[in-house]
Short mmCIF file of C-alpha atoms and ligand atoms in Angstrom, two decimals:
data_model
loop_
_atom_site.label_atom_id
_atom_site.label_comp_id
_atom_site.label_asym_id
_atom_site.label_seq_id
_atom_site.Cartn_x
_atom_site.Cartn_y
_atom_site.Cartn_z
CA UNK X 1 0.00 0.00 0.00
CA UNK X 2 1.56 3.39 -0.95
CA UNK X 3 2.30 5.94 1.76
CA UNK X 4 -0.15 8.79 2.25
CA UNK X 5 0.80 12.39 2.94
CA UNK X 6 -1.77 15.10 3.58
CA UNK X 7 -0.79 18.78 3.77
CA UNK X 8 -3.36 21.39 4.73
CA UNK X 9 -3.04 24.45 2.51
CA UNK X 10 -6.17 26.39 3.51
CA UNK X 11 -8.04 26.31 6.82
CA UNK X 12 -9.64 28.71 9.28
CA UNK X 13 -6.58 28.88 11.50
CA UNK X 14 -2.90 29.31 10.82
CA UNK X 15 0.21 29.17 13.03
CA UNK X 16 1.27 32.56 11.64
CA UNK X 17 4.56 33.08 9.75
CA UNK X 18 2.63 34.74 6.91
CA UNK X 19 0.43 31.67 6.33
CA UNK X 20 -3.05 32.96 5.49
CA UNK X 21 -6.06 31.72 7.53
CA UNK X 22 -9.50 31.90 5.91
CA UNK X 23 -12.97 30.42 6.26
CA UNK X 24 -12.17 27.70 3.74
CA UNK X 25 -10.52 24.35 3.29
CA UNK X 26 -7.96 22.81 0.96
CA UNK X 27 -5.88 19.70 1.59
CA UNK X 28 -3.21 18.22 -0.64
CA UNK X 29 -3.12 14.43 -0.85
CA UNK X 30 0.12 12.86 -2.06
CA UNK X 31 0.18 9.12 -2.61
CA UNK X 32 1.65 6.67 -5.10
CA UNK X 33 3.47 9.46 -6.96
CA UNK X 34 0.22 11.40 -7.57
CA UNK X 35 -0.95 14.73 -6.11
CA UNK X 36 -4.64 15.44 -5.62
CA UNK X 37 -5.97 18.73 -4.33
CA UNK X 38 -9.09 18.16 -2.23
CA UNK X 39 -10.87 21.55 -2.39
CA UNK X 40 -9.19 24.88 -3.06
CA UNK X 41 -10.29 27.21 -0.24
CA UNK X 42 -11.82 30.61 -1.02
CA UNK X 43 -8.83 31.78 -3.07
CA UNK X 44 -7.54 34.02 -0.26
CA UNK X 45 -4.65 31.82 0.82
CA UNK X 46 -4.02 28.98 -1.61
CA UNK X 47 -1.13 30.35 -3.65
CA UNK X 48 0.56 32.20 -0.76
CA UNK X 49 0.35 29.21 1.56
CA UNK X 50 1.51 26.76 -1.13
CA UNK X 51 4.55 28.95 -1.82
CA UNK X 52 5.43 29.27 1.87
CA UNK X 53 4.98 25.53 2.40
CA UNK X 54 7.08 24.61 -0.66
CA UNK X 55 4.14 23.00 -2.43
CA UNK X 56 4.41 23.34 -6.20
CA UNK X 57 0.84 23.82 -7.45
CA UNK X 58 2.07 23.29 -11.04
CA UNK X 59 2.49 19.59 -10.25
CA UNK X 60 -1.09 18.87 -9.08
CA UNK X 61 -2.61 15.96 -11.04
CA UNK X 62 -6.30 16.62 -10.35
CA UNK X 63 -8.74 18.58 -8.20
CA UNK X 64 -11.55 16.97 -6.22
CA UNK X 65 -14.33 19.20 -4.92
CA UNK X 66 -16.17 18.08 -1.80
CA UNK X 67 -19.08 20.34 -2.86
CA UNK X 68 -19.67 23.64 -4.62
CA UNK X 69 -19.59 26.17 -1.78
CA UNK X 70 -17.34 29.18 -2.33
CA UNK X 71 -15.06 28.38 0.61
CA UNK X 72 -14.05 25.12 -1.14
CA UNK X 73 -14.10 26.13 -4.81
CA UNK X 74 -12.85 29.74 -4.76
CA UNK X 75 -9.17 28.95 -5.34
CA UNK X 76 -9.62 27.14 -8.67
CA UNK X 77 -8.85 30.12 -10.93
CA UNK X 78 -5.58 30.85 -9.10
CA UNK X 79 -4.64 27.18 -9.35
CA UNK X 80 -5.35 27.05 -13.09
CA UNK X 81 -3.19 30.12 -13.68
CA UNK X 82 -0.26 28.19 -12.25
CA UNK X 83 -1.14 24.65 -13.33
CA UNK X 84 -3.10 25.05 -16.56
CA UNK X 85 -5.89 22.62 -17.43
CA UNK X 86 -6.34 19.54 -15.25
CA UNK X 87 -9.12 17.07 -14.42
CA UNK X 88 -11.73 18.30 -11.91
CA UNK X 89 -13.88 15.80 -10.05
CA UNK X 90 -17.18 17.05 -8.62
CA UNK X 91 -20.88 16.41 -8.53
CA UNK X 92 -22.68 18.34 -11.32
CA UNK X 93 -24.87 20.05 -8.67
CA UNK X 94 -21.95 22.33 -7.82
CA UNK X 95 -23.70 24.71 -10.25
CA UNK X 96 -27.03 24.63 -8.46
CA UNK X 97 -27.45 28.33 -7.64
CA UNK X 98 -26.33 28.06 -4.06
CA UNK X 99 -27.59 30.75 -1.75
CA UNK X 100 -27.29 31.01 1.93
CA UNK X 101 -26.25 32.77 5.07
CA UNK X 102 -29.27 34.99 5.52
CA UNK X 103 -27.62 37.42 7.92
CA UNK X 104 -29.63 40.49 6.93
CA UNK X 105 -32.72 38.84 5.48
CA UNK X 106 -31.26 38.72 1.97
CA UNK X 107 -29.79 35.45 0.74
CA UNK X 108 -26.38 35.91 -0.81
CA UNK X 109 -24.63 33.75 -3.40
CA UNK X 110 -22.27 31.22 -1.81
CA UNK X 111 -21.46 29.03 -4.83
CA UNK X 112 -18.36 28.82 -7.04
CA UNK X 113 -17.05 32.18 -8.31
CA UNK X 114 -16.81 30.61 -11.79
CA UNK X 115 -19.23 28.93 -14.17
CA UNK X 116 -19.54 25.73 -16.15
CA UNK X 117 -18.73 27.81 -19.25
CA UNK X 118 -15.48 28.87 -17.57
CA UNK X 119 -14.55 25.20 -17.04
CA UNK X 120 -15.24 24.54 -20.72
CA UNK X 121 -13.28 27.59 -21.84
CA UNK X 122 -10.33 26.46 -19.73
CA UNK X 123 -10.57 23.03 -21.33
CA UNK X 124 -11.21 21.33 -18.00
CA UNK X 125 -12.03 17.66 -18.01
CA UNK X 126 -15.00 17.87 -15.58
CA UNK X 127 -15.66 14.40 -14.22
CA UNK X 128 -19.07 13.97 -12.61
CA UNK X 129 -19.16 12.11 -9.33
CA UNK X 130 -22.85 11.34 -9.02
CA UNK X 131 -22.01 7.88 -7.68
CA UNK X 132 -18.97 6.39 -5.88
CA UNK X 133 -15.87 6.65 -8.03
CA UNK X 134 -12.53 4.92 -7.61
CA UNK X 135 -9.88 7.40 -8.79
CA UNK X 136 -7.28 4.70 -8.66
CA UNK X 137 -6.84 1.62 -6.53
CA UNK X 138 -7.36 2.58 -2.89
CA UNK X 139 -8.66 6.13 -3.50
CA UNK X 140 -12.40 6.66 -3.65
CA UNK X 141 -14.73 9.64 -3.97
CA UNK X 142 -17.95 8.72 -2.21
CA UNK X 143 -20.39 10.61 -4.44
CA UNK X 144 -23.69 11.67 -2.81
CA UNK X 145 -24.19 10.38 0.73
CA UNK X 146 -27.54 8.91 1.86
CA UNK X 147 -29.24 10.96 4.59
CA UNK X 148 -30.40 8.44 7.13
CA UNK X 149 -29.51 9.65 10.62
CA UNK X 150 -32.67 11.41 11.90
CA UNK X 151 -30.93 14.18 13.84
CA UNK X 152 -28.59 15.18 10.98
CA UNK X 153 -30.98 17.60 9.33
CA UNK X 154 -29.88 20.20 6.83
CA UNK X 155 -29.59 23.70 8.26
CA UNK X 156 -32.31 26.14 7.20
CA UNK X 157 -30.00 28.92 5.99
CA UNK X 158 -29.01 27.05 2.83
CA UNK X 159 -31.25 27.91 -0.10
CA UNK X 160 -31.37 27.33 -3.82
CA UNK X 161 -33.16 29.28 -6.52
CA UNK X 162 -36.00 27.38 -8.12
CA UNK X 163 -38.33 29.15 -10.54
CA UNK X 164 -39.22 32.53 -9.09
CA UNK X 165 -38.57 31.53 -5.50
CA UNK X 166 -36.23 29.70 -3.18
CA UNK X 167 -36.21 26.14 -1.90
CA UNK X 168 -34.30 24.64 0.99
CA UNK X 169 -30.97 23.36 -0.36
CA UNK X 170 -30.07 19.84 0.77
CA UNK X 171 -26.57 20.17 -0.76
CA UNK X 172 -26.75 16.72 -2.32
CA UNK X 173 -23.40 17.26 -4.05
CA UNK X 174 -21.60 16.91 -0.70
CA UNK X 175 -19.07 14.06 -0.73
CA UNK X 176 -15.93 12.82 0.99
CA UNK X 177 -12.62 11.30 -0.10
CA UNK X 178 -11.47 7.90 1.21
CA UNK X 179 -7.93 6.57 0.97
CA UNK X 180 -6.87 3.09 1.99
CA UNK X 181 -3.79 2.62 4.12
CA UNK X 182 -2.43 -0.55 5.66
CA UNK X 183 -3.57 0.67 9.10
CA UNK X 184 -7.13 1.45 8.01
CA UNK X 185 -8.95 3.98 5.86
CA UNK X 186 -8.25 7.71 5.92
CA UNK X 187 -11.28 9.97 5.42
CA UNK X 188 -11.02 13.55 4.18
CA UNK X 189 -14.10 15.70 4.74
CA UNK X 190 -15.06 18.98 3.09
CA UNK X 191 -18.02 20.51 4.95
CA UNK X 192 -19.90 17.26 5.68
CA UNK X 193 -23.28 18.83 4.91
CA UNK X 194 -24.57 15.25 4.63
CA UNK X 195 -23.83 14.79 8.35
CA UNK X 196 -20.80 13.23 9.99
CA UNK X 197 -22.54 10.02 11.06
CA UNK X 198 -24.26 9.61 7.67
CA UNK X 199 -20.90 10.10 5.96
CA UNK X 200 -18.91 7.65 8.08
CA UNK X 201 -21.70 5.04 8.02
CA UNK X 202 -21.85 5.21 4.22
CA UNK X 203 -18.07 4.94 3.90
CA UNK X 204 -17.93 1.86 6.13
CA UNK X 205 -20.72 0.31 4.01
CA UNK X 206 -19.08 1.28 0.71
CA UNK X 207 -15.59 0.08 1.53
CA UNK X 208 -16.50 -2.84 3.77
CA UNK X 209 -13.77 -1.57 6.08
CA UNK X 210 -14.49 -0.54 9.65
CA UNK X 211 -10.98 0.38 10.82
CA UNK X 212 -10.63 4.14 10.36
CA UNK X 213 -7.11 5.44 10.65
CA UNK X 214 -8.11 9.11 10.52
CA UNK X 215 -11.01 11.46 9.88
CA UNK X 216 -9.83 14.94 8.95
CA UNK X 217 -11.82 17.96 7.77
CA UNK X 218 -14.93 20.08 8.28
CA UNK X 219 -17.85 18.51 10.14
CA UNK X 220 -20.34 21.39 9.94
CA UNK X 221 -21.31 21.18 13.57
CA UNK X 222 -20.88 24.91 14.12
CA UNK X 223 -24.62 25.47 14.59
CA UNK X 224 -25.46 22.04 15.99
CA UNK X 225 -27.96 21.91 18.86
CA UNK X 226 -26.91 20.39 22.18
CA UNK X 227 -28.97 17.32 21.26
CA UNK X 228 -27.33 16.89 17.86
CA UNK X 229 -23.88 17.34 19.32
CA UNK X 230 -24.51 14.81 22.09
CA UNK X 231 -26.02 12.32 19.61
CA UNK X 232 -23.12 12.78 17.20
CA UNK X 233 -20.58 12.09 19.94
CA UNK X 234 -22.55 9.07 21.16
CA UNK X 235 -22.73 7.62 17.63
CA UNK X 236 -19.10 8.47 16.82
CA UNK X 237 -18.09 6.12 19.64
CA UNK X 238 -19.49 3.23 17.56
CA UNK X 239 -16.76 3.77 14.96
CA UNK X 240 -13.20 2.53 15.32
CA UNK X 241 -11.33 5.82 14.73
CA UNK X 242 -7.63 6.30 15.58
CA UNK X 243 -7.29 10.03 14.80
CA UNK X 244 -9.99 12.69 14.65
CA UNK X 245 -9.13 16.09 13.17
CA UNK X 246 -12.34 18.16 13.04
CA UNK X 247 -11.74 21.68 11.71
CA UNK X 248 -13.07 24.41 9.40
CA UNK X 249 -16.88 24.51 9.87
CA UNK X 250 -16.85 22.41 13.06
CA UNK X 251 -16.96 25.56 15.20
CA UNK X 252 -15.39 26.21 18.58
CA UNK X 253 -18.15 24.64 20.70
CA UNK X 254 -18.26 21.34 18.81
CA UNK X 255 -14.47 21.24 18.49
CA UNK X 256 -14.13 21.62 22.27
CA UNK X 257 -16.79 18.95 22.86
CA UNK X 258 -15.06 16.53 20.46
CA UNK X 259 -11.72 17.21 22.09
CA UNK X 260 -13.21 16.49 25.49
CA UNK X 261 -14.97 13.34 24.27
CA UNK X 262 -12.01 11.97 22.30
CA UNK X 263 -8.83 13.32 23.95
CA UNK X 264 -6.65 10.45 22.70
CA UNK X 265 -7.86 10.59 19.12
CA UNK X 266 -8.10 14.37 18.69
CA UNK X 267 -5.63 16.06 16.34
CA UNK X 268 -5.43 19.70 15.29
CA UNK X 269 -5.73 20.50 11.61
CA UNK X 270 -4.75 23.99 10.48
CA UNK X 271 -2.79 25.60 7.64
CA UNK X 272 0.60 23.80 7.39
CA UNK X 273 -0.54 20.65 9.22
CA UNK X 274 1.00 17.51 7.72
CA UNK X 275 -0.34 14.00 8.34
CA UNK X 276 1.42 10.88 7.11
CA UNK X 277 0.11 7.34 7.07
CA UNK X 278 1.75 4.08 6.00
FE1 FE2 J 1 -20.24 24.09 2.61
FE1 FE2 J 2 -17.05 24.87 4.13
#
């Protein structure tokens, strides 16, 4: 089994040294001689952080989008300027007129800052992940994740334009990345709008593997109720997880609760974090 190296290029927190924090996520996966960029952040920090961390963006083999929200797709144009055309894996719903975050009563656009036409103009090979897809042996994109867990409901602030009005957006394009290692599977999460328990349950079903070496990424528990948080922690205990690195949209309260519940497993993921697995 090839070694796995994950380097976090964009995240909400940074250790300083000029590394840019942002409300976004981007993690570089290196394995078997290939480099995959899982999400691209908002665009605020990708190129600066890559330069400071000695990551050559010109050598990326492909981009995988966890979903279409701006904080995961915003760095694509900067990447293409450096890299040129490359394959992009995502669910086609990334162009679904995302709206959200109704702070002042007016929904604002929170989708990609580029269009499908832009992808075509840039000669991007856009590979649709509307079902599980094995990128290569031992690396899988989950595709859409079944919503089964009753308490993992979609938050009301996410909307989508439909006709003249708005409908509640279920963000069905949300997906995760799974990499096999000899010690168990490694799971990279984007925002986990499908729910953390739904996501992990589906991955265990899909792969037939229950040993989870690490779960790293956003868990979207930032607005979770006390009940949802308690239920999530209770159900997380049913999984066999060695390392748990919740970050990005997890939020301080849920991060603290997860740290308290899983002190041995908890790891910090921020800009410049590197995780290696055999
Ligand atoms: Fe999101
Ligand atoms: Fe996000």
